[in-house]
Structure formats: structure tokens, C-alpha cells
Amino acid sequence: MDPPEHARPLVGIALKVASTLSFTAMATLIKLDSARYPIGELVFFRSFFALIPVFAWVAWRGQFPAVFHTKRFGRHVVRSVTGGCTMFLGFTALSLLPIADATAIGYAAPLMTVVLAVLFLGEKVRIYRWSAVIVGLIGVLVILSDYVGPDVEAGASERSAIGAMIAVAGAFLGAVTSTQVRAMVHTEGAGTIVVYFSLFTSLFGLFTLPFGWVMPDLFGILSLIAAGVFGGLGQVLMTQSFRYGGASMIAPFDYTSMIWALIVSLLVFNTWPTERMLLGTGIVVGAGLFVIFRERWLGIERARSKRAQTPTTPLN
């Protein structure tokens, strides 16, 4: 990354917040469209039309057609399979849950990524981050408590519980995908990863065509295309945000997505989360922020240690 970009953290933060707005717009459209169209059709439109802003971004960076060059084609396939399954599960959860609840449960993914990074990437995690992961997962259980028990509305408990479990499964697969991406970024560019993912998930969605797609009307087509464009735009904005600042500085602003989700829940869907859901969300967000800031502190400490071990140039 170029030094001038690092000197513009406010630009990075603004781009990150804009990406959460774009992803929330996508999720809102997906939830609205899920009442009329099957999940596979939603996945296709979300992935295929995401290529519009993604290809524009790649061309702007002068990486077209070099973006298709890869020596890790098999890794892209595996990453796209897990990522595609994550999308299927996420969209299904959105169709069954309030958008704020689905967003909150999705926050478990970064915490699960910490665990998977230890198991599969050999990363070292000490007691502080382990404690944050455990606390965060307890927060998820607090959120899930809204979907089980005698106080859940009769007739809605089964559907709600299924939606919540699907959201948890989606968060887990999202963590698996994030772990794969962390292993790929050392050899593959961000544009290459995003392009292959969008292409493969478009193909996966297209495979569901024989299972009964619904022909959309003009408004439906525009809504489905917009969902894809917002999804791709969110990906581009998120990727660009990290070019203007460190991950530990930018990542905390991912949680602004809950603000937009709460606004959408109230204004579009006329729903408001329960006190337990808000409490659980607060716990999960707090644990996630601790992990992020702990990573930042460790990075500073490692940099200091490296400087201290570097021999100074002797004076003549």
C-alpha cells in the first residue's frame, strides 16, 4: 500500500461506513424479494450483477484482464463453494428472521474465525482473545434465547428457531470462508478473489433454475439487479477502505451495519428487536471490538520489538 493512502484514515473510515450502508441496502432488497423469489434465484442475481461494479473497479485499477490470472484455481473453487453456501444460508436466514437479528447473529463469524485460524492456519491466540471469543459466543446464545423457550409465540417458534439455526450455520461457514481468504491473500489479489467468487456463485445460483425460478416483473427485475449492484459495490468499497488505513482502525466500523439494520427494521419492516436481542448484540459487538483492538495492540508491540532488535548504524 502506498504511504499517502495510509495518511488518509478518514477516507478509509468513510468508505467502510459506506460499504455497510451498501450491504444493508442489499440485505433489505433480498429480504423483500425473498417473499416472491426462490433463494437460488436471489443468489444468482446478487452474484451476477455484482460483477458490474467489481469489473468497473478492476478496470479502473488497470487489472483487466490480468485479474483472471491465478495459479490457485482449485482454491478459488473451494472458497467459492463455502462462500456460496454461506450466501444461500444467509439469504435463507434473512427470509425467516428480522433483518437486525440476522445481522446480529452474523457478527459471530469473526469470533469463529479466530478459532478456525488456530486450528487450520496455526495462528497463536492467547488467553485474552480466547476469553473474548467465549464471551462473544455467550452473547450469541443470549440472542438465540429469543427463539426458544415457552415465551416464544405459538406457531412461530419452529420457523423462528429454524431461521436462527440457519443464521448460526451461515456464520460458521462465513468464518470458514474468511479463514480460506486469509490463507489466499498471500498469493492472490483482492480483485482476483472477488471476481472468481462472483462468477462461481453466479453459476451455483444458475444451477437451481430447474427447481422453479419465478419470472420477475419489471419492478422485480430492477429490485434483483439493484441487490446485486449494491452487493458488488459494498465489496468494492470495503476493499478500498483498507487501502487507506490499517485493518485494526477500519474494522470496528463494520458494526455500524447494526445501526442501519435497526433503522431498516423500524422504517421498512415495522419491527423492533427485543431487549434480549439488543443485550446479546452488545455482548457480541463488545467481544468483537476487544479482539480487534487486541490485534492492534499486539501489532504495535511486535513493531516495537522489531525496532528494538534492529541494530543501529555505528557512527564513524
Coordinates of C-alpha atoms in Angstrom, one line a residue:
M1 CA 0.0 0.0 0.0
D2 CA 1.2 3.5 -0.8
P3 CA 2.2 5.7 2.2
P4 CA -0.2 8.6 1.1
E5 CA -3.1 6.2 1.4
H6 CA -2.2 5.3 5.0
A7 CA -2.2 9.0 5.8
R8 CA -5.9 9.3 5.0
P9 CA -7.7 7.2 7.6
L10 CA -10.8 9.3 7.5
V11 CA -11.3 8.4 3.8
G12 CA -10.9 4.7 4.8
I13 CA -13.4 5.0 7.6
A14 CA -15.9 6.8 5.3
L15 CA -15.5 4.1 2.6
K16 CA -16.0 1.4 5.3
V17 CA -19.2 3.0 6.6
A18 CA -20.4 3.4 3.0
S19 CA -19.8 -0.3 2.4
T20 CA -22.0 -1.2 5.4
L21 CA -24.8 1.0 4.0
S22 CA -24.5 -0.7 0.6
F23 CA -24.6 -4.2 2.2
T24 CA -27.6 -3.2 4.3
A25 CA -29.4 -1.9 1.2
M26 CA -28.6 -5.3 -0.5
A27 CA -29.9 -7.2 2.6
T28 CA -33.1 -5.2 2.6
L29 CA -33.8 -5.9 -1.0
I30 CA -33.0 -9.6 -0.6
K31 CA -35.4 -9.8 2.4
L32 CA -38.2 -8.1 0.4
D33 CA -37.6 -10.2 -2.7
S34 CA -37.4 -13.5 -0.7
A35 CA -41.2 -13.4 -0.3
R36 CA -41.5 -13.8 -4.1
Y37 CA -38.4 -15.5 -5.5
P38 CA -36.5 -18.7 -4.5
I39 CA -33.2 -18.4 -2.8
G40 CA -31.2 -19.8 -5.7
E41 CA -32.6 -17.1 -8.0
L42 CA -31.7 -14.4 -5.4
V43 CA -28.1 -15.8 -5.2
F44 CA -27.7 -15.7 -9.0
F45 CA -28.9 -12.1 -9.3
R46 CA -26.8 -11.0 -6.3
S47 CA -23.7 -12.6 -7.6
F48 CA -24.0 -11.9 -11.4
F49 CA -24.9 -8.3 -11.2
A50 CA -22.3 -7.7 -8.5
L51 CA -19.8 -8.1 -11.3
I52 CA -20.9 -4.7 -12.7
P53 CA -19.2 -2.6 -10.0
V54 CA -16.5 -5.2 -9.5
F55 CA -15.4 -5.2 -13.1
A56 CA -15.6 -1.4 -13.2
W57 CA -13.3 -1.3 -10.1
V58 CA -10.9 -3.8 -11.6
A59 CA -10.7 -1.9 -14.9
W60 CA -10.1 1.4 -13.0
R61 CA -7.2 -0.2 -11.3
G62 CA -5.8 -1.4 -14.6
Q63 CA -6.0 -5.1 -13.7
F64 CA -8.2 -6.2 -16.6
P65 CA -7.8 -8.9 -17.9
A66 CA -4.9 -9.8 -15.7
V67 CA -7.3 -10.3 -12.8
F68 CA -8.2 -13.7 -14.2
H69 CA -4.7 -15.0 -13.9
T70 CA -4.2 -17.4 -11.0
K71 CA -2.1 -20.4 -10.0
R72 CA -4.6 -21.3 -7.3
F73 CA -7.7 -22.1 -9.3
G74 CA -8.6 -25.0 -7.1
R75 CA -8.5 -22.8 -4.0
H76 CA -10.9 -20.4 -5.7
V77 CA -13.3 -23.2 -6.3
V78 CA -13.2 -24.4 -2.7
R79 CA -13.5 -20.8 -1.4
S80 CA -16.5 -20.2 -3.7
V81 CA -18.2 -23.4 -2.6
T82 CA -18.1 -22.4 1.1
G83 CA -18.8 -18.8 0.3
G84 CA -21.7 -19.8 -1.9
C85 CA -23.2 -22.0 0.8
T86 CA -22.7 -19.1 3.2
M87 CA -24.7 -16.9 0.8
F88 CA -27.5 -19.5 0.5
L89 CA -27.8 -19.8 4.3
G90 CA -27.6 -16.1 4.9
F91 CA -30.3 -15.3 2.4
T92 CA -32.5 -18.1 3.9
A93 CA -31.9 -16.7 7.3
L94 CA -32.9 -13.2 6.1
S95 CA -36.1 -14.6 4.7
L96 CA -37.0 -16.1 8.1
L97 CA -35.7 -13.6 10.6
P98 CA -35.9 -9.8 11.3
I99 CA -33.0 -8.1 9.5
A100 CA -31.5 -6.8 12.7
D101 CA -31.5 -10.3 14.3
A102 CA -29.9 -11.9 11.2
T103 CA -27.2 -9.1 11.2
A104 CA -26.5 -9.6 14.9
I105 CA -26.0 -13.4 14.6
G106 CA -23.7 -12.8 11.7
Y107 CA -21.4 -10.9 14.0
A108 CA -20.4 -14.3 15.4
A109 CA -18.4 -15.1 12.2
P110 CA -15.3 -13.0 13.1
L111 CA -15.2 -14.7 16.5
M112 CA -15.4 -18.1 15.0
T113 CA -12.7 -17.1 12.5
V114 CA -10.3 -16.7 15.5
V115 CA -10.9 -20.4 16.5
L116 CA -10.6 -21.7 12.9
A117 CA -7.4 -19.7 12.3
V118 CA -5.8 -21.5 15.3
L119 CA -7.0 -24.9 14.0
F120 CA -6.1 -24.6 10.3
L121 CA -3.6 -21.7 10.0
G122 CA -1.6 -22.3 13.1
E123 CA -2.1 -18.8 14.5
K124 CA -1.3 -18.3 18.1
V125 CA -4.1 -17.0 20.3
R126 CA -3.6 -16.2 24.0
I127 CA -6.0 -16.1 26.9
Y128 CA -7.3 -12.5 26.2
R129 CA -8.7 -13.3 22.8
W130 CA -9.9 -16.8 23.9
S131 CA -11.8 -15.0 26.7
A132 CA -13.3 -12.5 24.2
V133 CA -14.4 -15.4 21.9
I134 CA -16.1 -17.2 24.7
V135 CA -17.9 -14.1 25.9
G136 CA -19.0 -13.3 22.3
L137 CA -20.4 -16.7 21.8
I138 CA -22.3 -16.3 25.1
G139 CA -23.8 -13.2 23.5
V140 CA -24.9 -15.3 20.6
L141 CA -26.7 -17.7 23.0
V142 CA -28.4 -14.7 24.5
I143 CA -29.7 -13.7 21.1
L144 CA -30.8 -17.2 20.3
S145 CA -32.7 -17.4 23.6
D146 CA -35.3 -15.3 21.9
Y147 CA -36.1 -18.2 19.6
V148 CA -36.5 -21.0 22.1
G149 CA -38.5 -21.4 25.3
P150 CA -42.1 -21.1 26.4
D151 CA -42.3 -17.3 25.8
V152 CA -41.9 -17.7 22.1
E153 CA -45.1 -17.1 20.3
A154 CA -47.1 -20.2 19.5
G155 CA -47.0 -21.2 15.9
A156 CA -43.9 -19.1 15.1
S157 CA -41.4 -20.9 17.3
E158 CA -40.4 -23.6 14.9
R159 CA -40.0 -21.2 11.9
S160 CA -38.0 -18.7 14.1
A161 CA -35.8 -21.4 15.6
I162 CA -35.0 -22.8 12.2
G163 CA -34.1 -19.4 10.9
A164 CA -31.9 -18.7 13.9
M165 CA -30.1 -22.1 13.4
I166 CA -29.6 -21.4 9.7
A167 CA -28.1 -18.0 10.6
V168 CA -25.7 -19.6 13.0
A169 CA -24.7 -22.2 10.3
G170 CA -24.2 -19.3 7.9
A171 CA -22.0 -17.5 10.4
F172 CA -19.9 -20.6 10.8
L173 CA -19.4 -21.2 7.1
G174 CA -18.7 -17.5 6.8
A175 CA -15.8 -18.0 9.3
V176 CA -14.6 -21.0 7.3
T177 CA -14.6 -18.8 4.1
S178 CA -12.8 -15.9 5.9
T179 CA -10.1 -18.4 7.0
Q180 CA -9.6 -19.5 3.4
V181 CA -9.4 -15.9 2.2
R182 CA -6.8 -15.2 4.9
A183 CA -4.7 -18.0 3.5
M184 CA -5.2 -16.9 -0.1
V185 CA -4.3 -13.2 0.2
H186 CA -0.6 -14.0 0.4
T187 CA -0.7 -15.2 -3.3
E188 CA -3.9 -13.9 -4.8
G189 CA -5.0 -10.3 -5.3
A190 CA -8.3 -9.0 -3.8
G191 CA -9.7 -8.4 -7.3
T192 CA -9.0 -12.0 -8.4
I193 CA -10.6 -13.4 -5.2
V194 CA -13.8 -11.3 -5.6
V195 CA -14.2 -11.9 -9.4
Y196 CA -13.8 -15.7 -9.2
F197 CA -16.2 -15.8 -6.2
S198 CA -18.9 -13.8 -8.0
L199 CA -18.5 -15.9 -11.2
F200 CA -18.7 -19.2 -9.3
T201 CA -21.6 -18.2 -7.1
S202 CA -23.5 -17.0 -10.2
L203 CA -23.0 -20.4 -11.6
F204 CA -24.2 -22.1 -8.4
G205 CA -27.3 -20.0 -8.4
L206 CA -28.0 -20.7 -12.0
F207 CA -27.9 -24.5 -11.3
T208 CA -31.1 -24.0 -9.3
L209 CA -33.0 -22.9 -12.4
P210 CA -34.7 -26.3 -12.9
F211 CA -36.0 -26.2 -9.3
G212 CA -38.5 -23.5 -10.1
W213 CA -37.5 -19.9 -10.7
V214 CA -40.2 -17.2 -10.8
M215 CA -40.3 -14.9 -13.8
P216 CA -40.0 -11.4 -12.3
D217 CA -41.9 -8.4 -13.5
L218 CA -40.2 -5.1 -14.3
F219 CA -40.1 -3.9 -10.7
G220 CA -38.8 -7.3 -9.6
I221 CA -36.1 -7.3 -12.2
L222 CA -35.0 -3.8 -11.1
S223 CA -35.0 -4.9 -7.4
L224 CA -33.0 -8.1 -8.1
I225 CA -30.4 -6.2 -10.2
A226 CA -30.1 -3.5 -7.6
A227 CA -29.5 -6.1 -4.9
G228 CA -26.6 -7.4 -6.9
V229 CA -25.2 -4.0 -7.7
F230 CA -25.4 -2.9 -4.0
G231 CA -23.6 -6.2 -3.0
G232 CA -20.8 -5.7 -5.5
L233 CA -20.5 -2.0 -4.6
G234 CA -20.3 -2.9 -0.9
Q235 CA -17.5 -5.3 -1.7
V236 CA -15.5 -2.7 -3.7
L237 CA -16.0 0.0 -1.0
M238 CA -14.9 -2.4 1.7
T239 CA -11.8 -3.5 -0.2
Q240 CA -10.9 0.1 -1.0
S241 CA -11.4 1.2 2.6
F242 CA -8.4 -1.0 3.8
R243 CA -6.2 0.8 1.2
Y244 CA -6.4 4.0 3.3
G245 CA -5.8 2.7 6.8
G246 CA -4.9 -0.4 8.9
A247 CA -7.4 -3.1 9.4
S248 CA -7.5 -2.5 13.2
M249 CA -8.6 1.1 12.5
I250 CA -11.2 0.3 9.8
A251 CA -12.7 -3.0 11.0
P252 CA -14.6 -1.6 14.1
F253 CA -16.8 0.5 11.8
D254 CA -18.2 -2.7 10.4
Y255 CA -20.5 -2.7 13.4
T256 CA -22.3 0.4 12.1
S257 CA -24.2 -2.1 10.0
M258 CA -26.3 -2.7 13.1
I259 CA -27.4 1.0 13.1
W260 CA -28.6 0.7 9.6
A261 CA -30.3 -2.7 10.3
L262 CA -32.2 -1.2 13.2
I263 CA -33.3 1.8 11.1
V264 CA -34.5 -0.5 8.3
S265 CA -36.3 -2.8 10.8
L266 CA -38.3 0.1 12.1
L267 CA -39.0 2.1 9.0
V268 CA -39.3 -0.7 6.4
F269 CA -40.5 -3.7 8.3
N270 CA -42.1 -2.1 11.3
T271 CA -40.3 -4.3 13.8
W272 CA -38.1 -3.6 16.7
P273 CA -35.7 -6.1 18.4
T274 CA -36.3 -7.4 21.9
E275 CA -34.3 -6.4 24.9
R276 CA -32.5 -9.8 25.0
M277 CA -31.5 -9.4 21.4
L278 CA -30.1 -6.0 22.0
L279 CA -28.2 -7.2 25.1
G280 CA -26.8 -10.2 23.2
T281 CA -25.8 -7.9 20.3
G282 CA -24.0 -5.6 22.7
I283 CA -22.1 -8.5 24.2
V284 CA -21.1 -9.9 20.7
V285 CA -20.0 -6.4 19.5
G286 CA -18.1 -5.7 22.6
A287 CA -16.2 -9.0 22.3
G288 CA -15.5 -8.4 18.6
L289 CA -14.2 -4.9 19.3
F290 CA -11.9 -6.4 22.0
V291 CA -10.5 -8.9 19.6
I292 CA -9.8 -6.1 17.0
F293 CA -8.2 -3.7 19.5
R294 CA -6.2 -6.6 21.0
E295 CA -4.9 -7.4 17.5
R296 CA -3.9 -3.7 17.0
W297 CA -2.1 -3.6 20.4
L298 CA -0.2 -6.8 19.5
G299 CA 0.8 -5.4 16.2
I300 CA 2.2 -2.3 17.9
E301 CA 4.1 -4.4 20.4
R302 CA 5.6 -6.6 17.6
A303 CA 6.7 -3.4 15.7
R304 CA 8.3 -2.0 18.8
S305 CA 10.1 -5.3 19.4
K306 CA 11.3 -5.5 15.9
R307 CA 12.7 -2.0 16.0
A308 CA 14.4 -2.7 19.3
Q309 CA 16.1 -5.8 17.9
T310 CA 17.3 -3.9 14.8
P311 CA 21.0 -2.9 15.3
T312 CA 21.7 0.8 14.9
T313 CA 24.2 2.0 12.3
P314 CA 27.6 2.7 14.1
L315 CA 28.9 6.2 14.0
N316 CA 32.3 6.7 12.3

